[in-house]
mmCIF file with all atom_site columns, C-alpha atoms in Angstrom:
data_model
loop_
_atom_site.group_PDB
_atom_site.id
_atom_site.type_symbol
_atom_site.label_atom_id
_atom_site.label_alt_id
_atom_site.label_comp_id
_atom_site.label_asym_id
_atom_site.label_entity_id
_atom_site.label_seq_id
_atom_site.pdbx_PDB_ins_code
_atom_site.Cartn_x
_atom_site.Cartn_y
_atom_site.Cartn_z
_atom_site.occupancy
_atom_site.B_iso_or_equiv
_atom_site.pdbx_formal_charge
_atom_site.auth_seq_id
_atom_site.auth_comp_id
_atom_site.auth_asym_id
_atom_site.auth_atom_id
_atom_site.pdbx_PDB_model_num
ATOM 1  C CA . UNK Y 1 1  ? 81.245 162.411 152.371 1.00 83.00 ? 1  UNK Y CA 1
ATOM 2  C CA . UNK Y 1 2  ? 84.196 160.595 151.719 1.00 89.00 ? 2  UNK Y CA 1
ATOM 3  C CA . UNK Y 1 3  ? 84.819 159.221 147.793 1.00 89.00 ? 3  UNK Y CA 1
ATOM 4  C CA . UNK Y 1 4  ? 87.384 156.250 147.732 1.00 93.00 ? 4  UNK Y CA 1
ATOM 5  C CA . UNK Y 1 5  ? 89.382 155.779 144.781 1.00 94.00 ? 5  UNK Y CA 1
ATOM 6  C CA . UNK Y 1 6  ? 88.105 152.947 143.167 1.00 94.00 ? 6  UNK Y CA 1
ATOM 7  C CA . UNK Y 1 7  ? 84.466 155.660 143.057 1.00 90.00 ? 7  UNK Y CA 1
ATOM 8  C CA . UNK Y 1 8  ? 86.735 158.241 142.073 1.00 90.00 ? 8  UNK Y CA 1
ATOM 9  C CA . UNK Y 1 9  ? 88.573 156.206 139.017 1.00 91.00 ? 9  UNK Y CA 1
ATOM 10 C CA . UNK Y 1 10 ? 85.194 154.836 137.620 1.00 88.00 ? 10 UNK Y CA 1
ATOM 11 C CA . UNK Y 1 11 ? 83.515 158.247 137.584 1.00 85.00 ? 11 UNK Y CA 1
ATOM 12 C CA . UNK Y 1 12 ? 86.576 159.883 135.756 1.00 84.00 ? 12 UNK Y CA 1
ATOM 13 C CA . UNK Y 1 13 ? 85.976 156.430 132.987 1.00 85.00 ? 13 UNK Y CA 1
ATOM 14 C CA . UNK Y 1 14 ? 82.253 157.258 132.863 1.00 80.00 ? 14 UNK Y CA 1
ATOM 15 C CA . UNK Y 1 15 ? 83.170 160.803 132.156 1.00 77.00 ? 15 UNK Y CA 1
ATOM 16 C CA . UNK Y 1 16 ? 85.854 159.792 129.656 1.00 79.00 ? 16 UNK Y CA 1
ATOM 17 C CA . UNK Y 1 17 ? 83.264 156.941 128.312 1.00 78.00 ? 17 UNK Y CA 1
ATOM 18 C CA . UNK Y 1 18 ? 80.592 159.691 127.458 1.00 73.00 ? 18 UNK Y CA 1
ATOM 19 C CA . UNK Y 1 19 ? 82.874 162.313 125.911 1.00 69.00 ? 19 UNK Y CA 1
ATOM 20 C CA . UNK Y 1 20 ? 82.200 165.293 128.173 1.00 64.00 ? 20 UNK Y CA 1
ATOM 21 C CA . UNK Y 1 21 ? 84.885 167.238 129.595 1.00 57.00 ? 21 UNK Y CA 1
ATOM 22 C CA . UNK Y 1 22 ? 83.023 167.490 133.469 1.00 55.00 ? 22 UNK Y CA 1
ATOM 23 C CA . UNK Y 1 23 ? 80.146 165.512 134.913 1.00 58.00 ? 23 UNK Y CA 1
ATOM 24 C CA . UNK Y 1 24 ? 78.318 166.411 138.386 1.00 57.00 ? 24 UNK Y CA 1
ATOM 25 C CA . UNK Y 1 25 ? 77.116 164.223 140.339 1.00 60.00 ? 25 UNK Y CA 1
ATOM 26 C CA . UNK Y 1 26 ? 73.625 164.267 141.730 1.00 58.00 ? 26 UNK Y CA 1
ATOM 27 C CA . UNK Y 1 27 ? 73.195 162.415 144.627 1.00 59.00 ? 27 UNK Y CA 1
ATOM 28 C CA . UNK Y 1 28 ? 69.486 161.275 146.357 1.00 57.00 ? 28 UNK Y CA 1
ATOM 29 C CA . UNK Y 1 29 ? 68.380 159.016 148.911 1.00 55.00 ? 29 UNK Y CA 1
ATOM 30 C CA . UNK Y 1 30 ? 65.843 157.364 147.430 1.00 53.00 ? 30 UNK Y CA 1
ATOM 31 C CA . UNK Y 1 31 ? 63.827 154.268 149.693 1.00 51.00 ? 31 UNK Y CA 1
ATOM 32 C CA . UNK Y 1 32 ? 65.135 151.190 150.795 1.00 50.00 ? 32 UNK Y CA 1
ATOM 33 C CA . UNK Y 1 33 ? 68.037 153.680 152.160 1.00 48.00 ? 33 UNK Y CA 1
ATOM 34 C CA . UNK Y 1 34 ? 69.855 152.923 149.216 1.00 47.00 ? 34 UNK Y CA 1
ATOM 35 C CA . UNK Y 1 35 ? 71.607 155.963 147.325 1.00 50.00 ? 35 UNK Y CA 1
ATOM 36 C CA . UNK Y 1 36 ? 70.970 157.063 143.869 1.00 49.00 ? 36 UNK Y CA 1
ATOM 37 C CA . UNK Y 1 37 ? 72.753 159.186 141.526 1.00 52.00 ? 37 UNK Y CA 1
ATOM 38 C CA . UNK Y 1 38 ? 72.534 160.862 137.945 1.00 52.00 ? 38 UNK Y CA 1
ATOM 39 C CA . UNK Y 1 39 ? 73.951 163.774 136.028 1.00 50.00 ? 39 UNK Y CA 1
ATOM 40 C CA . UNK Y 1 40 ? 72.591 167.216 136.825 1.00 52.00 ? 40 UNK Y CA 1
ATOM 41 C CA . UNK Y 1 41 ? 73.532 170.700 135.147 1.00 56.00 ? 41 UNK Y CA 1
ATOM 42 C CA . UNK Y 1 42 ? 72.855 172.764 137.823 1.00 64.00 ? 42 UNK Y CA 1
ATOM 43 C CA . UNK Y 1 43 ? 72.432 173.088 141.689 1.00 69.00 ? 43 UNK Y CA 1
ATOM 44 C CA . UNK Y 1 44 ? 69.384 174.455 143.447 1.00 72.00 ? 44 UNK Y CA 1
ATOM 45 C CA . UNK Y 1 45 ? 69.839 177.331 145.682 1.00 78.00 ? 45 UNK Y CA 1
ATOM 46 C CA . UNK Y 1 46 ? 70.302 174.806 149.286 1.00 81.00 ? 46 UNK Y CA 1
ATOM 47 C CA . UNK Y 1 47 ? 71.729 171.698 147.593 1.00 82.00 ? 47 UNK Y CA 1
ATOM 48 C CA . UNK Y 1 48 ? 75.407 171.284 148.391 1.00 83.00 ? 48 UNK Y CA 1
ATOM 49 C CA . UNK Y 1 49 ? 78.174 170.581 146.172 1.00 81.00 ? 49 UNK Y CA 1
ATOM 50 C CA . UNK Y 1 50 ? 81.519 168.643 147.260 1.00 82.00 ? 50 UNK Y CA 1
ATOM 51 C CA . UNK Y 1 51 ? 84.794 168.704 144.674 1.00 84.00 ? 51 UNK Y CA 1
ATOM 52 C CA . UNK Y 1 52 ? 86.873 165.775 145.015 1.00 85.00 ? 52 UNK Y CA 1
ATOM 53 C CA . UNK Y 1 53 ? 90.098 164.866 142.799 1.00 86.00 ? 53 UNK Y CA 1
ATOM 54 C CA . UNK Y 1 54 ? 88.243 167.494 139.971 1.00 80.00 ? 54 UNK Y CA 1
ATOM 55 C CA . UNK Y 1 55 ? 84.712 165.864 140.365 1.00 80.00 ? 55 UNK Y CA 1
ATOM 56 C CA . UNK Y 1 56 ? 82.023 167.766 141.381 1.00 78.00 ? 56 UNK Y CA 1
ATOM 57 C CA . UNK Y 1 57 ? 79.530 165.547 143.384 1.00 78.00 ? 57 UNK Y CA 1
ATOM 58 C CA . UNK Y 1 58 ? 75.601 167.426 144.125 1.00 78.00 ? 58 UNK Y CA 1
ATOM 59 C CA . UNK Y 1 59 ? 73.891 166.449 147.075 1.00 80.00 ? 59 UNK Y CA 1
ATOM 60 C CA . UNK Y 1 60 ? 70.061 167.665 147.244 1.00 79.00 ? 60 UNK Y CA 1
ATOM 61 C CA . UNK Y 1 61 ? 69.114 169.275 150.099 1.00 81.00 ? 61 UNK Y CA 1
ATOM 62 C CA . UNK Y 1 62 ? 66.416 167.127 151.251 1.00 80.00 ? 62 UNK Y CA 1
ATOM 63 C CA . UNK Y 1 63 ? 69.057 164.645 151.265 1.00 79.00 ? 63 UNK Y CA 1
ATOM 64 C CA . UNK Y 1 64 ? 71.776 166.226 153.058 1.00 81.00 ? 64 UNK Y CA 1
ATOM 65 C CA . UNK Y 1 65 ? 71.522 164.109 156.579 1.00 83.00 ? 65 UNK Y CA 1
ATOM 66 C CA . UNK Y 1 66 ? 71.454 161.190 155.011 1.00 79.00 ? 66 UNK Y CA 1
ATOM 67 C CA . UNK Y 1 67 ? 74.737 161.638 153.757 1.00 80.00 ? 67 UNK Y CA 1
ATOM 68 C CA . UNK Y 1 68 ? 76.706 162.624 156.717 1.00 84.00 ? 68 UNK Y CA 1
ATOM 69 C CA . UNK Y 1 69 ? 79.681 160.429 157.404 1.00 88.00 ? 69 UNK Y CA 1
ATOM 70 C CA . UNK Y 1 70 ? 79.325 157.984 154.304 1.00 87.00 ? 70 UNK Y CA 1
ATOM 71 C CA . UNK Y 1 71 ? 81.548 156.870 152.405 1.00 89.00 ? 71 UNK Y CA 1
ATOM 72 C CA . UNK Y 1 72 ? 80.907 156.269 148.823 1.00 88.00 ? 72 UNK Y CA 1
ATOM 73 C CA . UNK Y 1 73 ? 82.727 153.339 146.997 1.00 89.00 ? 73 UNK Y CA 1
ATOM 74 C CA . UNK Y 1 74 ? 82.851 151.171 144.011 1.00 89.00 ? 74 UNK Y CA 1
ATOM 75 C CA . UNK Y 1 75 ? 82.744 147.335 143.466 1.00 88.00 ? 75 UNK Y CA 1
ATOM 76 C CA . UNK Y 1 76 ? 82.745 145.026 140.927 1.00 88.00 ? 76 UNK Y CA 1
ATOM 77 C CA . UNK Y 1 77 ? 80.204 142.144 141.241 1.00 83.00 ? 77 UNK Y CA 1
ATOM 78 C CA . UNK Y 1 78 ? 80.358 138.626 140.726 1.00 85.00 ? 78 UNK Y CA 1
ATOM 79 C CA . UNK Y 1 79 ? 78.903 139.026 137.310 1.00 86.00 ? 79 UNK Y CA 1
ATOM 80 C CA . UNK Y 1 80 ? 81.419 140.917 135.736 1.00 80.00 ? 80 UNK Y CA 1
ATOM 81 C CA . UNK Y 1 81 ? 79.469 144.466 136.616 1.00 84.00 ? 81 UNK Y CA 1
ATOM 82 C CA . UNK Y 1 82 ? 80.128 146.789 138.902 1.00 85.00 ? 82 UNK Y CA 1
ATOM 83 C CA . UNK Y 1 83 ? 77.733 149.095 141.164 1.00 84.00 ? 83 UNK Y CA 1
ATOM 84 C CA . UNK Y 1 84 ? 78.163 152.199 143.820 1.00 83.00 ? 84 UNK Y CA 1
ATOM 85 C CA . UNK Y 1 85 ? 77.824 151.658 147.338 1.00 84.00 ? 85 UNK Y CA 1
ATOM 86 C CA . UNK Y 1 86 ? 77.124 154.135 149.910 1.00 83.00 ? 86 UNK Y CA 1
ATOM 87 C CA . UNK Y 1 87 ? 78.572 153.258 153.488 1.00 84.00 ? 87 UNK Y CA 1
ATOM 88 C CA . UNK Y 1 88 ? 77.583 154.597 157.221 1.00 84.00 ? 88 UNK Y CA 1
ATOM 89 C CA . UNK Y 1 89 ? 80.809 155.401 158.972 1.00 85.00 ? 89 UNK Y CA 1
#
């Protein structure tokens, strides 16, 4: 998994944003092969965590292949929003 730095800068906001001093990253294909991702205390004995740039991202287990050679990335939309993309490499 690779995290670009636009990901990486809005994660370290969201963590600033909500007042915690860490955040981990749970990560989950969920259908439509789109990704999705939420805040999780703890890992489960075969899910697999990454550290990047002092972010710890979770991926679950049964999700594993489906996040072999992405990368993950964040854009702003037309709207004035912004959303996380997950991309095949």
């Amino acid at each position: 998994i690779k995290i670009t730095d636009a990901a990486i800068s809005k994660i370290k906001q969201e963590v600033k944003d909500v007042k915690k001093s860490f955040i981990r990253l749970a990560m989950a294909l969920v259908e439509g092969d789109s990704a999705s991702s939420g805040s999780e205390e703890s890992a489960l004995e075969n899910d697999e965590i990454i550290e990047q740039d002092g972010i710890s991202f979770l991926v679950h287990e049964t999700s594993k292949p489906y996040f072999n050679n992405v990368k993950i990335d964040y854009t702003k939309t037309l709207l004035g929003g912004g959303q996380f993309i997950v991309l095949k490499l």
